[in-house]
Amino acid sequence: MRKVFTLVSFITVSAAFAQVGGRDAYQFLQMPTSPRQAALGGTNVTITGNDVNQVLYNPAALNSSMNNMLAANFGSYYGDISLGAAAYAHQLKNRRNFHVGVTYLGYGSIDGYDENGLNTGTFSGSDVAVSVGYAQPLNNTNFSVGANLKAISSSLENYNSFAVAADIGGLYHNEDTGWTVGLTFKNLGGQLSSYEDTRESLPFEAVVGVSKLLENVPIRWHFSLENLQQWDVSFSNPNRSEIDLENKVTEEKVSFGNNIMRHVVFGVELFPKKNFNIRLGYNFRNGEEMRILEQRHFAGFTAGFGLQVKRFKIEYAHNRFTLAGNTNLFGLSVKL
């Protein structure tokens, strides 16, 4: 256990200078492809039960109730971009559980031009991550630990890159009290091959969360802190700069409290144990970064629902980003 703690501590400190906001490769790994995840704000490590999608976000969530569960999700992003994911879990004869998952992002058809501006036809691009996961409950406790190993591929026209990464997660779940606590270190790894020999880092992220199923009230709330590997996740929006009479520009100053809140994601599930449930969420960082001056458009808010019909579960989520574009995710899960 001491060796594991030392390794995790070293990885966390080494990645403390990692940046958010598109400075790493394979940013599609940060996008929620599960409707339930997306509806609860996009970063949740405390979902329990037989939601097989959750293993992609916290490998410690893998459990025996997911045996022979298959899930497929699909959504449209901006323009012709599409994203999706599939997940499956199975329990072996020795009662050990394993999980396989695929995450996909397609960029659609792109017009190509040479350095002289002449059209060279169309090309496409895509990102794919294939993962294998395993979890182990700790004997006579409410704790479990798990890990995913991922192979990541990216292609654009005739260029390709490849990387390997791992997710490490821990989960505490008490069915009697309704409390759940989760911790995940995501995307620990590096590139084996890169575009044009330019090595790029992976989007490492540390996330911790807590949730509670309320007594006598059909509500479960979720509270998450994302991007714990980096304290300052803010940036100065040039549209919020001030210019005085002498054309002196004063950049936006993000307050201490505002920066704290940009780590916060909050979600609520109504009727979480019923066949039909409603989900709401708010991602403070998305809300701040996508906010338009002097105009309210509810950036950062998310909503969705889940419907159980016998062996099938239908899920939907809507993410509010900007007036110009929002995303919709659809999911179907089945017990084989």
XYZ file of C-alpha atoms in Angstrom:
336
model
C 0.000 0.000 0.000
C 2.884 2.381 0.766
C 4.334 1.804 -2.704
C 0.946 2.575 -4.300
C 0.615 5.773 -2.258
C 4.138 6.845 -3.211
C 3.474 6.203 -6.902
C 0.194 8.151 -6.904
C 1.811 11.037 -4.993
C 4.687 11.191 -7.472
C 2.330 11.174 -10.455
C 0.193 13.929 -8.921
C 3.154 16.199 -8.194
C 4.704 15.544 -11.609
C 1.483 16.587 -13.325
C 0.865 19.615 -11.099
C 1.919 21.946 -13.890
C -0.428 20.421 -16.448
C -2.694 22.941 -18.122
C -6.374 22.855 -18.949
C -8.045 24.460 -21.928
C -6.697 22.559 -24.925
C -2.949 22.538 -24.259
C -2.748 18.746 -24.177
C -3.360 16.174 -26.883
C -6.434 13.907 -26.980
C -8.795 16.435 -25.418
C -11.714 14.212 -26.429
C -10.889 12.148 -23.324
C -12.286 15.032 -21.240
C -15.636 15.120 -23.015
C -18.605 13.367 -21.371
C -20.010 10.684 -23.670
C -22.433 9.190 -21.131
C -25.837 10.940 -20.997
C -26.002 10.472 -17.229
C -22.550 11.983 -16.802
C -23.342 14.870 -19.105
C -26.652 15.614 -17.362
C -24.904 15.795 -13.965
C -22.297 18.306 -15.124
C -19.790 16.143 -16.978
C -17.397 15.189 -14.156
C -18.768 12.668 -11.698
C -16.860 9.915 -9.882
C -19.589 8.862 -7.406
C -22.209 7.174 -9.601
C -22.861 3.631 -8.354
C -25.108 0.722 -9.287
C -25.322 -1.012 -12.666
C -24.439 1.979 -14.861
C -21.712 0.329 -16.958
C -20.762 3.696 -18.513
C -19.459 4.887 -15.150
C -16.378 2.628 -15.293
C -14.968 4.951 -17.968
C -14.978 7.760 -15.381
C -14.122 5.855 -12.206
C -12.845 2.298 -12.717
C -13.543 1.490 -9.046
C -17.296 1.691 -9.834
C -17.134 -1.701 -11.600
C -19.204 -4.243 -9.668
C -21.108 -7.507 -10.044
C -24.449 -5.806 -10.784
C -22.981 -4.729 -14.158
C -22.544 -8.345 -15.276
C -23.519 -8.645 -18.968
C -24.543 -4.980 -19.164
C -23.997 -3.379 -22.563
C -24.324 0.352 -23.233
C -24.027 2.473 -26.364
C -24.117 6.282 -26.504
C -24.164 8.748 -29.367
C -24.286 12.514 -29.690
C -23.755 15.394 -32.085
C -21.280 18.148 -31.344
C -20.578 21.367 -33.222
C -20.786 21.216 -37.016
C -20.325 17.722 -38.396
C -18.511 16.469 -35.294
C -19.995 13.375 -33.692
C -19.054 11.526 -30.532
C -19.985 8.259 -28.976
C -19.027 5.487 -26.598
C -19.766 1.847 -25.869
C -19.157 -0.175 -22.711
C -19.575 -3.771 -21.592
C -18.946 -5.565 -18.289
C -18.727 -9.271 -17.520
C -18.146 -11.394 -14.443
C -15.864 -14.410 -14.778
C -16.389 -17.758 -13.064
C -13.992 -16.732 -10.297
C -16.386 -13.820 -9.634
C -13.865 -11.278 -10.875
C -15.297 -8.426 -12.949
C -13.767 -6.888 -16.042
C -14.843 -4.095 -18.349
C -14.171 -3.010 -21.925
C -15.017 0.377 -23.368
C -14.615 2.458 -26.506
C -14.763 6.251 -26.832
C -14.948 7.850 -30.274
C -14.883 11.348 -31.744
C -15.301 11.919 -35.484
C -14.553 15.264 -37.134
C -16.652 14.710 -40.250
C -15.627 15.861 -43.708
C -13.017 18.643 -43.875
C -12.058 20.681 -46.960
C -8.329 20.584 -47.696
C -6.222 23.372 -49.235
C -2.539 23.694 -50.102
C -0.239 26.603 -49.273
C -1.489 28.458 -52.363
C -5.125 28.199 -51.332
C -5.984 25.589 -53.955
C -8.551 22.968 -53.000
C -7.036 19.490 -52.556
C -10.278 17.671 -51.857
C -11.763 16.545 -48.581
C -10.336 14.488 -45.761
C -11.465 13.309 -42.347
C -10.131 12.810 -38.849
C -11.029 10.869 -35.730
C -9.931 10.044 -32.185
C -10.482 6.638 -30.577
C -9.717 5.233 -27.120
C -10.142 1.556 -26.238
C -9.998 0.646 -22.559
C -9.937 -2.483 -20.424
C -10.810 -2.171 -16.732
C -10.709 -4.181 -13.532
C -11.891 -3.429 -10.001
C -11.434 -5.119 -6.664
C -13.577 -4.585 -3.557
C -11.609 -4.540 -0.308
C -12.690 -7.383 1.970
C -15.202 -6.541 4.699
C -15.216 -2.836 3.841
C -17.243 -0.392 1.763
C -14.168 0.465 -0.310
C -13.154 -0.642 -3.781
C -10.246 0.222 -6.085
C -9.914 -0.132 -9.826
C -7.890 0.721 -12.900
C -8.386 1.132 -16.648
C -5.695 0.645 -19.273
C -6.293 2.635 -22.457
C -4.928 2.576 -25.991
C -5.477 5.959 -27.661
C -5.284 6.676 -31.378
C -5.701 9.900 -33.319
C -5.726 10.344 -37.093
C -6.014 13.428 -39.289
C -5.765 13.018 -43.048
C -2.677 10.744 -43.422
C -1.132 11.684 -40.066
C -1.454 9.498 -36.976
C -0.460 9.415 -33.326
C -0.746 6.766 -30.627
C -0.598 6.796 -26.847
C -1.225 4.570 -23.837
C -2.712 5.721 -20.549
C -4.256 4.479 -17.331
C -7.004 5.609 -14.978
C -6.760 4.811 -11.277
C -9.835 5.127 -9.055
C -11.104 4.566 -5.564
C -14.668 4.434 -4.266
C -16.376 4.366 -0.872
C -20.076 3.495 -0.924
C -22.283 2.904 2.108
C -25.685 1.581 1.097
C -27.095 2.066 4.609
C -26.213 5.743 5.011
C -26.409 6.724 1.331
C -22.940 8.341 1.330
C -20.536 7.827 -1.580
C -17.027 9.247 -2.016
C -14.918 8.819 -5.149
C -11.415 9.724 -6.308
C -9.959 9.297 -9.786
C -6.617 10.035 -11.454
C -7.299 10.057 -15.189
C -5.072 9.777 -18.263
C -1.758 8.828 -16.675
C 0.563 7.987 -19.554
C 2.216 9.315 -22.665
C 2.577 9.157 -26.427
C 4.370 6.319 -28.198
C 4.137 8.067 -31.554
C 3.144 11.621 -32.412
C 2.285 13.955 -35.252
C 5.479 15.087 -36.990
C 7.664 13.976 -34.040
C 6.194 16.668 -31.775
C 5.548 15.054 -28.411
C 2.472 16.256 -26.529
C 1.239 15.567 -23.028
C -1.988 13.801 -22.148
C -4.862 15.615 -20.358
C -4.103 14.327 -16.863
C -6.800 15.191 -14.323
C -7.509 14.481 -10.658
C -11.158 14.484 -9.579
C -12.743 13.945 -6.175
C -16.452 13.775 -5.463
C -19.042 13.089 -2.799
C -22.736 12.263 -3.078
C -25.612 11.515 -0.723
C -28.970 9.830 -1.111
C -31.308 11.797 1.138
C -33.500 10.018 3.656
C -37.253 10.097 3.009
C -36.700 12.310 -0.030
C -36.166 10.831 -3.541
C -33.097 12.968 -4.260
C -29.395 12.198 -4.613
C -27.027 15.143 -4.826
C -23.498 15.018 -6.267
C -20.651 17.432 -5.532
C -17.388 17.185 -7.487
C -14.083 19.045 -7.584
C -12.367 18.740 -10.963
C -8.847 19.619 -12.154
C -7.327 19.305 -8.693
C -3.898 18.868 -10.298
C -3.888 22.600 -11.055
C -4.997 25.392 -8.772
C -5.450 28.214 -11.291
C -7.807 27.113 -14.081
C -8.951 30.624 -14.972
C -8.000 32.908 -17.843
C -8.673 36.526 -18.678
C -11.420 36.854 -21.247
C -10.420 39.645 -23.692
C -14.084 40.510 -24.220
C -14.269 41.521 -20.566
C -11.250 43.833 -20.684
C -11.755 47.538 -19.934
C -10.310 50.368 -22.029
C -9.962 53.863 -20.570
C -9.880 57.215 -22.396
C -6.145 56.821 -22.998
C -6.665 53.408 -24.655
C -5.053 51.669 -21.703
C -6.336 48.092 -21.483
C -7.080 46.535 -18.108
C -7.512 42.785 -18.334
C -10.203 40.931 -16.453
C -9.102 39.860 -12.986
C -10.468 36.532 -11.806
C -11.010 36.597 -8.058
C -9.820 33.957 -5.593
C -13.366 32.797 -4.950
C -14.228 32.687 -8.654
C -11.232 30.454 -9.326
C -12.301 28.108 -6.522
C -15.786 27.825 -7.976
C -14.369 26.917 -11.401
C -13.335 23.597 -9.886
C -16.892 22.862 -8.728
C -19.462 20.698 -10.495
C -22.847 20.102 -8.897
C -25.552 17.628 -9.865
C -28.915 16.384 -8.609
C -30.888 13.248 -9.433
C -34.638 13.192 -8.785
C -36.167 9.743 -8.158
C -32.756 8.029 -8.530
C -34.109 4.547 -7.722
C -37.256 4.737 -9.855
C -37.741 3.592 -13.447
C -37.920 7.235 -14.503
C -35.544 9.823 -13.074
C -34.584 13.401 -13.851
C -31.048 14.789 -13.714
C -29.821 18.356 -13.419
C -26.312 19.758 -13.190
C -24.171 22.857 -13.296
C -20.506 23.136 -14.273
C -19.184 26.453 -12.931
C -16.115 26.560 -15.178
C -18.167 25.993 -18.320
C -20.602 28.640 -17.141
C -17.879 31.240 -16.640
C -15.932 30.476 -19.793
C -19.013 30.413 -22.033
C -20.808 33.331 -20.435
C -21.766 36.191 -22.769
C -21.608 39.728 -21.433
C -24.929 41.400 -20.678
C -26.911 38.434 -21.953
C -28.206 35.431 -20.054
C -28.200 32.098 -21.871
C -27.653 29.623 -19.007
C -24.221 28.369 -20.056
C -22.972 25.576 -17.815
C -26.412 24.138 -17.059
C -27.153 20.534 -17.982
C -30.268 18.386 -17.830
C -31.438 14.934 -18.787
C -33.454 11.882 -17.852
C -33.287 8.094 -17.636
C -36.117 5.666 -18.438
C -36.023 1.984 -17.494
C -38.226 -0.361 -19.552
C -37.722 -3.970 -18.488
C -34.137 -4.885 -19.502
C -33.606 -1.639 -21.404
C -32.612 1.806 -20.174
C -32.993 4.868 -22.373
C -31.054 8.023 -21.446
C -30.830 11.578 -22.734
C -28.832 14.692 -21.828
C -28.719 18.286 -23.040
C -25.635 20.432 -22.404
C -25.966 24.191 -22.562
C -22.805 25.828 -23.932
C -23.472 28.848 -26.149
C -26.286 30.423 -28.116
C -24.594 29.135 -31.264
C -24.344 25.515 -30.279
C -25.353 23.010 -27.634
C -25.034 19.251 -27.454
C -27.478 16.381 -27.126
C -26.508 12.891 -26.020
C -28.540 9.700 -26.354
C -27.842 6.373 -24.694
C -29.223 2.848 -24.607
C -28.280 0.176 -22.064
C -29.424 -3.444 -21.999
C -28.972 -6.438 -19.719
C -27.913 -9.293 -22.027
